[in-house]
Coordinates of C-alpha atoms in Angstrom, one line a residue:
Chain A
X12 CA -12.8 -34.2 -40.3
X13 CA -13.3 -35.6 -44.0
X14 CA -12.0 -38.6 -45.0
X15 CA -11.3 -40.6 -48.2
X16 CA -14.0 -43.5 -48.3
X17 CA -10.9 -45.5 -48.3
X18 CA -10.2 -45.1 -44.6
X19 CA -11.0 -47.8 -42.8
X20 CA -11.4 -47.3 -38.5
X21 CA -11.5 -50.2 -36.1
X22 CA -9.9 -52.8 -37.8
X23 CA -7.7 -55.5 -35.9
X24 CA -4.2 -54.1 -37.3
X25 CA -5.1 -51.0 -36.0
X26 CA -6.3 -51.8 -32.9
X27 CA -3.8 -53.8 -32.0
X28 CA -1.1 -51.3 -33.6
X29 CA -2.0 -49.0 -30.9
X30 CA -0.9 -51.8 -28.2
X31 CA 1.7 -52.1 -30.3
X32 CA 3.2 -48.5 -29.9
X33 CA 2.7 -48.7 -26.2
X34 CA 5.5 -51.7 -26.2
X35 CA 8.3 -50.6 -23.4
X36 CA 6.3 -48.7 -21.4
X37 CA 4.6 -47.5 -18.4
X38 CA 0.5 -46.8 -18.6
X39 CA -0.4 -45.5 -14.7
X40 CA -3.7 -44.8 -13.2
X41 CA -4.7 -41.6 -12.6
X42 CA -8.1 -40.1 -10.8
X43 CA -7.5 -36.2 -12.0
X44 CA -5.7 -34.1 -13.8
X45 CA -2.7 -33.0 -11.4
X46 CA -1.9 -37.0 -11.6
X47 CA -2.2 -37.6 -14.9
X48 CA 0.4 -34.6 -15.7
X49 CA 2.5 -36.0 -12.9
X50 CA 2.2 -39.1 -14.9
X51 CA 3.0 -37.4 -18.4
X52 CA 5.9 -35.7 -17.1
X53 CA 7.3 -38.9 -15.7
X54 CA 7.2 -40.6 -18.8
X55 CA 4.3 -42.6 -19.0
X56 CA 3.0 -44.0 -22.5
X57 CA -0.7 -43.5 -21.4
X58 CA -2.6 -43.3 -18.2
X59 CA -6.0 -44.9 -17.2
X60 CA -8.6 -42.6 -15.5
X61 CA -10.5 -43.8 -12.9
X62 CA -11.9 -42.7 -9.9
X63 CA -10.5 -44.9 -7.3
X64 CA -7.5 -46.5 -7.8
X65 CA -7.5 -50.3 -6.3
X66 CA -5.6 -49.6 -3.6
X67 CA -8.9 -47.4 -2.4
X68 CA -11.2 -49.7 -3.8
X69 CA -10.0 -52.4 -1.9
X70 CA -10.4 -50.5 1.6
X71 CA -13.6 -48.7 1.0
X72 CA -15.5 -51.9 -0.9
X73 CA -18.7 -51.1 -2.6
X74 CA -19.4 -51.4 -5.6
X75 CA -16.9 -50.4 -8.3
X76 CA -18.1 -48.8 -11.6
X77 CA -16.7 -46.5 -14.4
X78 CA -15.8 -43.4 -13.8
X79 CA -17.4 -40.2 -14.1
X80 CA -17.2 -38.7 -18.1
X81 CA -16.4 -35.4 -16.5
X82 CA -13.7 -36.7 -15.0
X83 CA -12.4 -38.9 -17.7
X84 CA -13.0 -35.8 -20.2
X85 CA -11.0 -33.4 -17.4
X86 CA -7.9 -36.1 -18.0
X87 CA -7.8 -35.8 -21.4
X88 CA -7.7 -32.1 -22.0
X89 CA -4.5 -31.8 -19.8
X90 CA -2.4 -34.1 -21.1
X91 CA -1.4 -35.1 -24.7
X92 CA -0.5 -38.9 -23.8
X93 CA -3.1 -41.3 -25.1
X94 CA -5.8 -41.8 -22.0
X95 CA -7.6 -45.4 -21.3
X96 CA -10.4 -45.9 -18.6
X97 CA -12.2 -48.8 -17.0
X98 CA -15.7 -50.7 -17.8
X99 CA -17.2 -53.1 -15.7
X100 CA -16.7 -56.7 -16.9
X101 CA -19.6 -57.3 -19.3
X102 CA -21.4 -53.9 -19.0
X103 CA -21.2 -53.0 -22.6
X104 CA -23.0 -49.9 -21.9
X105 CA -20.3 -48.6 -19.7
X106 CA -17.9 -49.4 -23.3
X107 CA -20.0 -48.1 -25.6
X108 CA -20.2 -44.3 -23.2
X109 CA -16.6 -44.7 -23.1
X110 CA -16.2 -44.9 -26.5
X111 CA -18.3 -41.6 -27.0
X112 CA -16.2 -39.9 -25.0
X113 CA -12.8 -40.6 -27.4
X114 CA -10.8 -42.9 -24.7
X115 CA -8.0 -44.2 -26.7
X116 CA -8.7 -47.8 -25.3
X117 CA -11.2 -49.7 -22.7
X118 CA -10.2 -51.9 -19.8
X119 CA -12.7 -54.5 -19.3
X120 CA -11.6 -54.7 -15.5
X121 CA -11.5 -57.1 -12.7
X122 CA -10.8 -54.4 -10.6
X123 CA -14.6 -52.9 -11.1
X124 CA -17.2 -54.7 -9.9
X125 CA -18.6 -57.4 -12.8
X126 CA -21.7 -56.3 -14.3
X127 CA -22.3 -59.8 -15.8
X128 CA -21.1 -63.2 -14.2
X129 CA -21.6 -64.8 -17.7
X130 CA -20.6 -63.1 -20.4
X131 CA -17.5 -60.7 -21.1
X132 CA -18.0 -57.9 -23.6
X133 CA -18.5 -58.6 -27.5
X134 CA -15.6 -56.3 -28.1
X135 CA -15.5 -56.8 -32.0
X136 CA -18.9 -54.4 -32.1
X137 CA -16.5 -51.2 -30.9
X138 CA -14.4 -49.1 -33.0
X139 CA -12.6 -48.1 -29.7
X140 CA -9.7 -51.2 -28.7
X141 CA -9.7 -53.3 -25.3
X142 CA -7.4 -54.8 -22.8
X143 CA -8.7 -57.8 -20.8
X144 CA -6.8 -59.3 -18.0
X145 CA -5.7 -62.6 -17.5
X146 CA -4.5 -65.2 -15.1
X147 CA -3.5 -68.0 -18.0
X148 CA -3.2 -68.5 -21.7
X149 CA -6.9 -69.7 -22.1
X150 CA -8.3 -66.8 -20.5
X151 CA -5.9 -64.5 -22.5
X152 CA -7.2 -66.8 -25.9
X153 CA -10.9 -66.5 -24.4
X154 CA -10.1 -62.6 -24.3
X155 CA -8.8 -62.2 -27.6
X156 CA -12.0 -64.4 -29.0
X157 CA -14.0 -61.9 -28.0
X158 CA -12.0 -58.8 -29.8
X159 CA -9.7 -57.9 -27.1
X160 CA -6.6 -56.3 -28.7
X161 CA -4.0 -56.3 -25.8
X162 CA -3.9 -58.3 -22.8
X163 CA -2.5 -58.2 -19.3
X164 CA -1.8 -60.1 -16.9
X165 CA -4.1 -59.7 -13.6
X166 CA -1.5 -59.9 -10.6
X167 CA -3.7 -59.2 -8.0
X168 CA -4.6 -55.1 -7.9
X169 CA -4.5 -52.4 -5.3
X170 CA -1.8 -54.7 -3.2
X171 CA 1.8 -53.7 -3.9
X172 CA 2.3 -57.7 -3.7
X173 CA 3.9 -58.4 -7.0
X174 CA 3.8 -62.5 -6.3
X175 CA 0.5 -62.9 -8.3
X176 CA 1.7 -61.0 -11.3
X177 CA 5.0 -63.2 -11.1
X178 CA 2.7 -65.8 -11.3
X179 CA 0.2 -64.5 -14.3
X180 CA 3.2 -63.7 -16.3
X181 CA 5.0 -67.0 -15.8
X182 CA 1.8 -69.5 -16.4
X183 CA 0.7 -67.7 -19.5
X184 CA 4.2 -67.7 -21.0
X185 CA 4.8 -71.6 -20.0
X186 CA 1.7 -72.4 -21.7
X187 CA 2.9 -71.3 -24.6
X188 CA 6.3 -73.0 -24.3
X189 CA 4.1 -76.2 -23.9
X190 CA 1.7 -75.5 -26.9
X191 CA 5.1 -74.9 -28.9
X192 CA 6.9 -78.1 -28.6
X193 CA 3.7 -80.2 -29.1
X194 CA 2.7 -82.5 -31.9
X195 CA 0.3 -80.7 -34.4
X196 CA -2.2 -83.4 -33.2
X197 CA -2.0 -82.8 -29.6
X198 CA -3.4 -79.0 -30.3
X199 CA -7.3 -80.2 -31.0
X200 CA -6.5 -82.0 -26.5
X201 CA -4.7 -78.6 -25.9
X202 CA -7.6 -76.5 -27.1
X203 CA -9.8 -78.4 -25.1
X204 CA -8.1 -78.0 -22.4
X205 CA -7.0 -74.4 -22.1
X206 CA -10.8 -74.0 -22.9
X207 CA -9.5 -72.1 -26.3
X208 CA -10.6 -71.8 -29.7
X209 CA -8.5 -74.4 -31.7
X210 CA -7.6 -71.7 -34.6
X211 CA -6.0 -69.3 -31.8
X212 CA -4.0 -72.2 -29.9
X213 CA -2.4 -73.1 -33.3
X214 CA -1.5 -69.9 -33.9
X215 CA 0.4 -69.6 -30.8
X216 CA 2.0 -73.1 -31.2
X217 CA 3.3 -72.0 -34.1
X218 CA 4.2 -68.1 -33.3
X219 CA 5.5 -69.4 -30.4
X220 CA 3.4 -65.7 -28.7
X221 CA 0.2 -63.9 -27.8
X222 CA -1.1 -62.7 -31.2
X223 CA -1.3 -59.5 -29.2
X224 CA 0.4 -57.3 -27.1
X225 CA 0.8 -58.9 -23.4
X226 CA 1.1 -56.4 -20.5
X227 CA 1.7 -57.0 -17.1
X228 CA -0.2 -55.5 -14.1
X229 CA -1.6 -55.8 -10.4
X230 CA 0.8 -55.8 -7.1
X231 CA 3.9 -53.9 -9.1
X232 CA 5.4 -51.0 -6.5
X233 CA 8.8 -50.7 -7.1
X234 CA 11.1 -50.3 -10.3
X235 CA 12.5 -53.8 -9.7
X236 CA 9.0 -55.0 -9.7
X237 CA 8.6 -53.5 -13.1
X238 CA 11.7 -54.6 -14.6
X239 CA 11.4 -58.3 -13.2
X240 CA 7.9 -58.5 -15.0
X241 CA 9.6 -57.5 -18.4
X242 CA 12.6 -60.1 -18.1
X243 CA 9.5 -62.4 -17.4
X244 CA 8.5 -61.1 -21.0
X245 CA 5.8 -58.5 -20.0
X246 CA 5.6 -55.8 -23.5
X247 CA 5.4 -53.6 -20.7
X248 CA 3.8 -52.5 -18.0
X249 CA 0.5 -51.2 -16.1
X250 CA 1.6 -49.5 -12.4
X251 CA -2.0 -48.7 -10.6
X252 CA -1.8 -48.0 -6.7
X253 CA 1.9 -48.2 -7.0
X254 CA 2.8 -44.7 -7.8
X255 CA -0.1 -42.8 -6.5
X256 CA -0.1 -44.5 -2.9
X257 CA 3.7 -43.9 -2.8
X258 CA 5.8 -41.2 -0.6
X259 CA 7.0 -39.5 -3.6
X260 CA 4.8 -40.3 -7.0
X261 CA 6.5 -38.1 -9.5
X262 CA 10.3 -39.5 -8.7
X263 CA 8.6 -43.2 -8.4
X264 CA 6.9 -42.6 -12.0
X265 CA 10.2 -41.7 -13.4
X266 CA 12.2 -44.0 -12.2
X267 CA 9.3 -47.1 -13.2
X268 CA 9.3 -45.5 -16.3
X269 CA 13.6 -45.7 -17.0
X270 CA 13.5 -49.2 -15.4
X271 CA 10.8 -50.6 -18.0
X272 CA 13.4 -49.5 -20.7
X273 CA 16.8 -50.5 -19.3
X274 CA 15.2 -53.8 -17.4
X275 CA 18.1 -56.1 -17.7
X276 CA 20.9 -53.3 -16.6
X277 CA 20.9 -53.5 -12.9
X278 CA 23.5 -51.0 -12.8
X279 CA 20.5 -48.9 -13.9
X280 CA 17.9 -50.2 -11.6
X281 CA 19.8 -49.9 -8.5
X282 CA 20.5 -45.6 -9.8
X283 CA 16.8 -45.9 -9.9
X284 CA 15.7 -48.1 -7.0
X285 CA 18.0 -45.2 -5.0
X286 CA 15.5 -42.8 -2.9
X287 CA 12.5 -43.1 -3.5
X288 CA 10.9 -42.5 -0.3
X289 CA 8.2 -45.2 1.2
X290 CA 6.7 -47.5 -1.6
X291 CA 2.8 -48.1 -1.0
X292 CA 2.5 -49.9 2.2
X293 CA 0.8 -52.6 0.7
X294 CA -0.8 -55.8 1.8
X295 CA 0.1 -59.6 1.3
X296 CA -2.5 -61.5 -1.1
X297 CA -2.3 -64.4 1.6
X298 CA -4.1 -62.1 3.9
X299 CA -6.9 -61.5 1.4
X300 CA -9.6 -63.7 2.0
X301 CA -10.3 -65.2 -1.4
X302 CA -13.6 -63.9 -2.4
X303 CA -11.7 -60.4 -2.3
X304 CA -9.3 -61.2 -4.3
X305 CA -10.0 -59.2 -7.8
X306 CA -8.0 -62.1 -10.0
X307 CA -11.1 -64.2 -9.7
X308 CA -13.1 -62.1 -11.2
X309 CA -13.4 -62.8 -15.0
X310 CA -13.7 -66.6 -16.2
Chain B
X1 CA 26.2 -50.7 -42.7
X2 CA 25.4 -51.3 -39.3
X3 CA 21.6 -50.1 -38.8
X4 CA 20.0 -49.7 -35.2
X5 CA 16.5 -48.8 -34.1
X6 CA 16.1 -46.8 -31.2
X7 CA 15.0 -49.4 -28.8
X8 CA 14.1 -46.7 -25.8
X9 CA 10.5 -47.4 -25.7
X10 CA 8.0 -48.4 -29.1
X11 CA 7.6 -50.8 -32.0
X12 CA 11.2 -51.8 -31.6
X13 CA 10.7 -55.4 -32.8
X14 CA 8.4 -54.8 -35.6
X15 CA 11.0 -53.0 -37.1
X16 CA 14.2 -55.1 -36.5
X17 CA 11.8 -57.7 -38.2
X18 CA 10.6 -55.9 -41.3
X19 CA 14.6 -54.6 -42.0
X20 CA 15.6 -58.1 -41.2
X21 CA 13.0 -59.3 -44.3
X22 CA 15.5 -56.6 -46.4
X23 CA 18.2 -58.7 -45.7
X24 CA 19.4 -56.6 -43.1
X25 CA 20.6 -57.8 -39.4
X26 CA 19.7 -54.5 -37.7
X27 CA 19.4 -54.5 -33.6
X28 CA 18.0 -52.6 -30.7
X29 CA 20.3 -49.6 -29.5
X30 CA 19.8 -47.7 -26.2
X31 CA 23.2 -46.7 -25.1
X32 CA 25.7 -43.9 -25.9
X33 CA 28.2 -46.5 -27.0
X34 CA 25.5 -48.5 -29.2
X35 CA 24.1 -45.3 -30.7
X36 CA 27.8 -44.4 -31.7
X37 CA 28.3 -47.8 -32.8
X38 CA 25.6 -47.6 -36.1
X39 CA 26.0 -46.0 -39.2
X40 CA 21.6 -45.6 -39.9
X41 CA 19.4 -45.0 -37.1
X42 CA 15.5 -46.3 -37.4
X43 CA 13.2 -44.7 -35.0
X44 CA 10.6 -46.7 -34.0
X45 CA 6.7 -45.9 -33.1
X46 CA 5.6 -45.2 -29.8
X47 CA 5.0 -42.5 -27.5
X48 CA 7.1 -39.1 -29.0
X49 CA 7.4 -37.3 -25.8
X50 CA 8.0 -40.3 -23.6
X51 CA 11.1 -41.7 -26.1
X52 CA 12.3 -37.6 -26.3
X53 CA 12.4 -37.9 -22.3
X54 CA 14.2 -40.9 -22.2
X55 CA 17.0 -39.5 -25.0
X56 CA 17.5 -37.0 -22.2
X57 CA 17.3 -38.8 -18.8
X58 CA 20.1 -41.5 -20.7
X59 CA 22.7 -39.2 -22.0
X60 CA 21.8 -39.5 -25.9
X61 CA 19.3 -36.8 -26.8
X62 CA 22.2 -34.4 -28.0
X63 CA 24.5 -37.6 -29.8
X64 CA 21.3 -38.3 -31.2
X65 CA 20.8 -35.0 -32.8
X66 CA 24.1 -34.1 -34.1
X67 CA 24.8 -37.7 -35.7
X68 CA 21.2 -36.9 -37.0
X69 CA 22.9 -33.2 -38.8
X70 CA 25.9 -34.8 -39.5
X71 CA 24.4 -37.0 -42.2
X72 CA 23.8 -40.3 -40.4
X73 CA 20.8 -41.8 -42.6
X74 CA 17.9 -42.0 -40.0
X75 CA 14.3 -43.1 -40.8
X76 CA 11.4 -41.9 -38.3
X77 CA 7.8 -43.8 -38.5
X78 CA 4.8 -42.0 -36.9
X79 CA 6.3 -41.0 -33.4
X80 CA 10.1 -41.5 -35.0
X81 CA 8.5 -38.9 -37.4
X82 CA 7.7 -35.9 -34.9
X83 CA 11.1 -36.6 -33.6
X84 CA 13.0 -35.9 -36.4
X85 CA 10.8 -33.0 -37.6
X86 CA 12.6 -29.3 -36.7
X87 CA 9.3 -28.5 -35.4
X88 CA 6.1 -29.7 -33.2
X89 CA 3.0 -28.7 -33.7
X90 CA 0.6 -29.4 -30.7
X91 CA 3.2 -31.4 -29.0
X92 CA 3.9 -32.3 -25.1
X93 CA 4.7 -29.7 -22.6
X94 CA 8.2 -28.7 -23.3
X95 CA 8.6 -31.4 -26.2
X96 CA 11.3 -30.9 -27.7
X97 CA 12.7 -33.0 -30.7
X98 CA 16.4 -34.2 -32.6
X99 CA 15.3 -32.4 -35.6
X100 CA 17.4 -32.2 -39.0
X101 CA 14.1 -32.5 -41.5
X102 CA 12.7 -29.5 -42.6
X103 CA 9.6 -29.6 -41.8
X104 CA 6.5 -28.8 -39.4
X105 CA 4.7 -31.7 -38.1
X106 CA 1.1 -32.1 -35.9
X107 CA 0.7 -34.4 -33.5
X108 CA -2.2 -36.5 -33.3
X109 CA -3.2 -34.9 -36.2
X110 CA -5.6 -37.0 -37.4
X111 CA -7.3 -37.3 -33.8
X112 CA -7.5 -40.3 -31.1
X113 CA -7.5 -43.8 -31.6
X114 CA -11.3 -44.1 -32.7
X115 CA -10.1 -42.2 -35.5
X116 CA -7.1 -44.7 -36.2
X117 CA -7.3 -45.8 -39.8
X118 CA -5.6 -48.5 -42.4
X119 CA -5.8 -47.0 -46.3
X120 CA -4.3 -47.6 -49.5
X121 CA -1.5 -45.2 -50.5
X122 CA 0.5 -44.3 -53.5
X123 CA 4.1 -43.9 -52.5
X124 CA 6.4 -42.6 -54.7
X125 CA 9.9 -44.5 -55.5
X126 CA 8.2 -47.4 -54.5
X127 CA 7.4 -49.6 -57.9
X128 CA 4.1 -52.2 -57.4
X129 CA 0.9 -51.9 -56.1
X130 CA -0.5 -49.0 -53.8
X131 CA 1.0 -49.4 -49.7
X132 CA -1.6 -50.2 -47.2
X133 CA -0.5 -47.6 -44.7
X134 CA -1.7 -47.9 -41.2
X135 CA -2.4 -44.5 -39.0
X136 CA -2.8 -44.8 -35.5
X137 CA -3.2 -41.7 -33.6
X138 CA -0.8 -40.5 -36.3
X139 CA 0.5 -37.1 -36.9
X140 CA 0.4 -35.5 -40.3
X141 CA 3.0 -32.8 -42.0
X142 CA 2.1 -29.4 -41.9
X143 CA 4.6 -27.8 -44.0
X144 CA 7.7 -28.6 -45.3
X145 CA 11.0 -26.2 -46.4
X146 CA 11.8 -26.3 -50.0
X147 CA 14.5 -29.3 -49.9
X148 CA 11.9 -32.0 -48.5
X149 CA 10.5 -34.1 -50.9
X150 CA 6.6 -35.7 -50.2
X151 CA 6.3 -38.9 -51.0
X152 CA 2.8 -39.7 -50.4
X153 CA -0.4 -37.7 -49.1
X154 CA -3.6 -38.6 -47.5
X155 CA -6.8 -36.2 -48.1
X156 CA -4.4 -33.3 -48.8
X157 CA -1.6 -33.6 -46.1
X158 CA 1.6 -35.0 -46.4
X159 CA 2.2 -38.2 -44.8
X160 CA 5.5 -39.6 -45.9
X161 CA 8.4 -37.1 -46.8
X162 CA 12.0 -37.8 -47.3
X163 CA 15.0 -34.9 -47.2
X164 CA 18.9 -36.3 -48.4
X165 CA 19.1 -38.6 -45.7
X166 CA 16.3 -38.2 -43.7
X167 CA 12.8 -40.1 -44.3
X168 CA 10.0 -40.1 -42.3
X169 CA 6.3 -41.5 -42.6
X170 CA 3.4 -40.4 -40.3
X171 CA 1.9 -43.9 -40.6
X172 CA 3.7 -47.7 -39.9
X173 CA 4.7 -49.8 -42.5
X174 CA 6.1 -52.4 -39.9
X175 CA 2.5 -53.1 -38.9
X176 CA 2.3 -54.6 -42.7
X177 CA 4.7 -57.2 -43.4
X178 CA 5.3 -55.3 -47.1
X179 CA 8.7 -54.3 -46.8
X180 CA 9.1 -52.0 -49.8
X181 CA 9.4 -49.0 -47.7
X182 CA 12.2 -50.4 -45.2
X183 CA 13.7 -51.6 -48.7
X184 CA 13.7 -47.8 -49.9
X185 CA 15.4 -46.6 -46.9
X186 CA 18.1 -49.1 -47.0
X187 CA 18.7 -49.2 -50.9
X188 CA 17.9 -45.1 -51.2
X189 CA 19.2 -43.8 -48.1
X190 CA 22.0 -46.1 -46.2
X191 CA 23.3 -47.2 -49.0
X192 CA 23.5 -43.6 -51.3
X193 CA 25.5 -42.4 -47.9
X194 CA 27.6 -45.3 -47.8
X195 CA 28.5 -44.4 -51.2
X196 CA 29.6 -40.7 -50.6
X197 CA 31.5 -41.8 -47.6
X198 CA 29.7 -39.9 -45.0

């Protein structure tokens, strides 16, 4: 396609627009085609390919890498939803393949296996936007240094134990209560502290948010889960194992997907908490041994 | 004039924000009784086919689309333009839309999000300098019936079109903060209808 010189791709506003237009909804992972339709047809805003979902990851171990292009490619010829996959933290590579393949955004993941213990992506080099995740506003700050243009929170992925998303969600949104009511001259500590660039931590002080779009993922199974992360200020939300590892996936999607948008009617979320079959079995995040657990990963 | 945005999924705040910057207390509508309740309707970006579904699982696709042919002054940006075009090029399985404007429209028209753009536009009843319009995995009009107006193109196509009450633009100008085009809606559209007493 031609375009006018004018045109400008990749900038900020329109990287983060996309996270923008997501606001209110549901993005579920997929790993083929059938799913992802099953996920269109529920609703979804967008659905992340990959091969594994965490749930599987989490049982099988190995190592955890992108997906296979084939696969990714498969995805999005059968649906018309925008479609995002997974790098491994810090394996640019694995980005920059993505991006030649036309995903509509990357997740650097935790839930992949790190390819670099150091050093996160330099996302500003891609046209192509990212999501990072993140347990606390100066991760989310450290994220967003680096180029990412939407963030979620961690939770703790492939467990249907929604307690470390609660947790996520409610530290990086009281940190940013805290920076709001302080003294301009306490930012300079507070930047320092949440390990932050000082511009970014004023701008929240004084926006009193994210200057991006703030997701919530990792452990959410059922549509109360979803809708409890949204009155906890979640944009929206990211369902992995949830849906896929449940008795009835297409009835779960839809019903996520209509809890996300009526969150604080509980009339409406107990219509769509009715029968749903079994959620994923799931597993308690005290159980998991700590080098296992996927939050961790990412600094 | 009570203006709502249609607050079932997309850009919902963005736009409460930019029509608040007109001077306009506008709010999020979801319900049957809300959606009743406004005399303009806004309808937000986001995901076309996942709002359309949502319309239908809540009751308010079909209140939606006859206030819509009735007259009610309803502006549609990018995703809120597919859904008030009568027809969908390359749209969801089954997607369906309110309709009322005259027009074809293509989703994703202008491709995936690597192909997302920001540009300078010249929009006409809009005085002042040229919009920045923002496109993100925006559609683009692909014909339009003979009482439709187009009010700005990009690199031949149609990107913002406006018919009696209706006005959609493929692109968002609540990304922006420059108002003029929420201004044009309210001053042209809302308050023209106000006027004839529809």
């Amino acid at each position: 396609m031609t375009k006018e010189n004018a045109a400008q791709t990749g900038t900020s506003r329109v990287k983060r627009g996309m996270a923008e237009m997501l606001k209110g909804g549901v993005i579920m992972d997929v790993v083929n085609a059938e799913q992802a339709r099953i996920a269109e047809d529920a609703g979804a805003v967008a659905v992340m390919a990959l091969e594994r979902v965490p749930a599987d990851i989490r049982a099988q171990g190995g190592v955890a890498r992108m997906s296979d292009p084939e696969m990714i490619t498969e995805i999005q010829k059968s649906v018309s939803i925008p479609v995002m996959a997974k790098a491994r933290i810090g394996h640019f590579v694995e980005a920059q393949i993505l991006q030649s393949l036309g995903v509509d955004y990357i997740d650097e993941s935790e839930v992949l296996t790190p390819a670099d213990y150091t050093h996160h992506i330099d996302k500003w080099n891609f046209t192509i936007p990212f999501v990072c995740g993140a347990t606390n506003l100066g991760e989310a700050l450290r994220r967003i240094n680096e180029g990412a243009a939407m963030i979620r929170s961690k939770g703790e992925a492939g467990t249907g134990d929604v307690s470390n998303a609660t947790t996520h969600m409610r530290s990086i949104s009281d940190e940013i209560r805290r920076l709001s009511s302080m003294r301009e001259d306490e930012l300079y500590v507070a930047a320092k502290e949440l390990q932050a660039p000082y511009d970014l931590v004023k701008e929240v002080a004084t926006t009193g948010k994210l200057p991006v779009v703030l997701f919530t993922a990792g452990g959410i199974a059922t549509p109360a889960d979803a809708a409890m992360m949204m009155q906890l200020g979640a944009d929206g939300v990211f369902v992995g194992s949830g849906i896929f590892k449940s008795g009835d996936p297409a009835r779960r999607a839809a019903a996520i997907v209509k809890s996300v948008t009526f969150f604080d009617d509980a009339k409406v979320l107990a219509e769509q908490s009715k029968g749903l079959g079994e959620a994923m079995v799931g597993i308690n995040v005290a159980d998991i041994p700590a080098p296992h657990r996927l939050a961790e990963r990412g600094w | 004039m009570k203006i709502g945005v249609l607050a079932l999924q997309g850009d919902v705040a963005e736009h409460i924000a930019s029509l608040g910057d007109c001077g306009v207390s506008a709010s999020g509508v979801r319900s049957r009784q809300e959606i009743e309740s406004v005399d303009a309707l806004v309808i937000p970006g986001g995901e076309s086919t996942t709002i359309a579904k949502l319309a239908k699982a809540f009751g308010v696709f079909d209140l939606i689309k006859s206030r819509i042919a009735s007259g009610m002054p309803t502006y549609g940006s990018c995703a809120g333009m597919i859904l008030i075009a009568d027809q969908i090029l390359d749209g969801g399985f089954d997607q369906e839309s309110f309709g009322g404007l005259d027009a074809q429209v293509r989703r994703n028209a202008f491709g995936r999000q690597g192909d997302s753009f920001e540009t300078d536009l010249t929009f006409a009843g809009i005085g002042g300098a040229p919009f920045r319009a923002v496109f993100i995995r925006a559609p683009w009009v692909e014909s339009v019936g003979a009482g439709v107006e187009v009010l700005a193109s990009f690199n031949g196509h149609p990107v913002a079109i406006r018919q009696g009450h209706l006005l959609a633009t493929a692109f968002h100008p609540e990304l922006t903060g420059d108002n003029r085009i929420h201004r044009f809606f309210v001053d042209q559209l809302c308050k023209e209808s106000s006027k004839a007493g529809i």
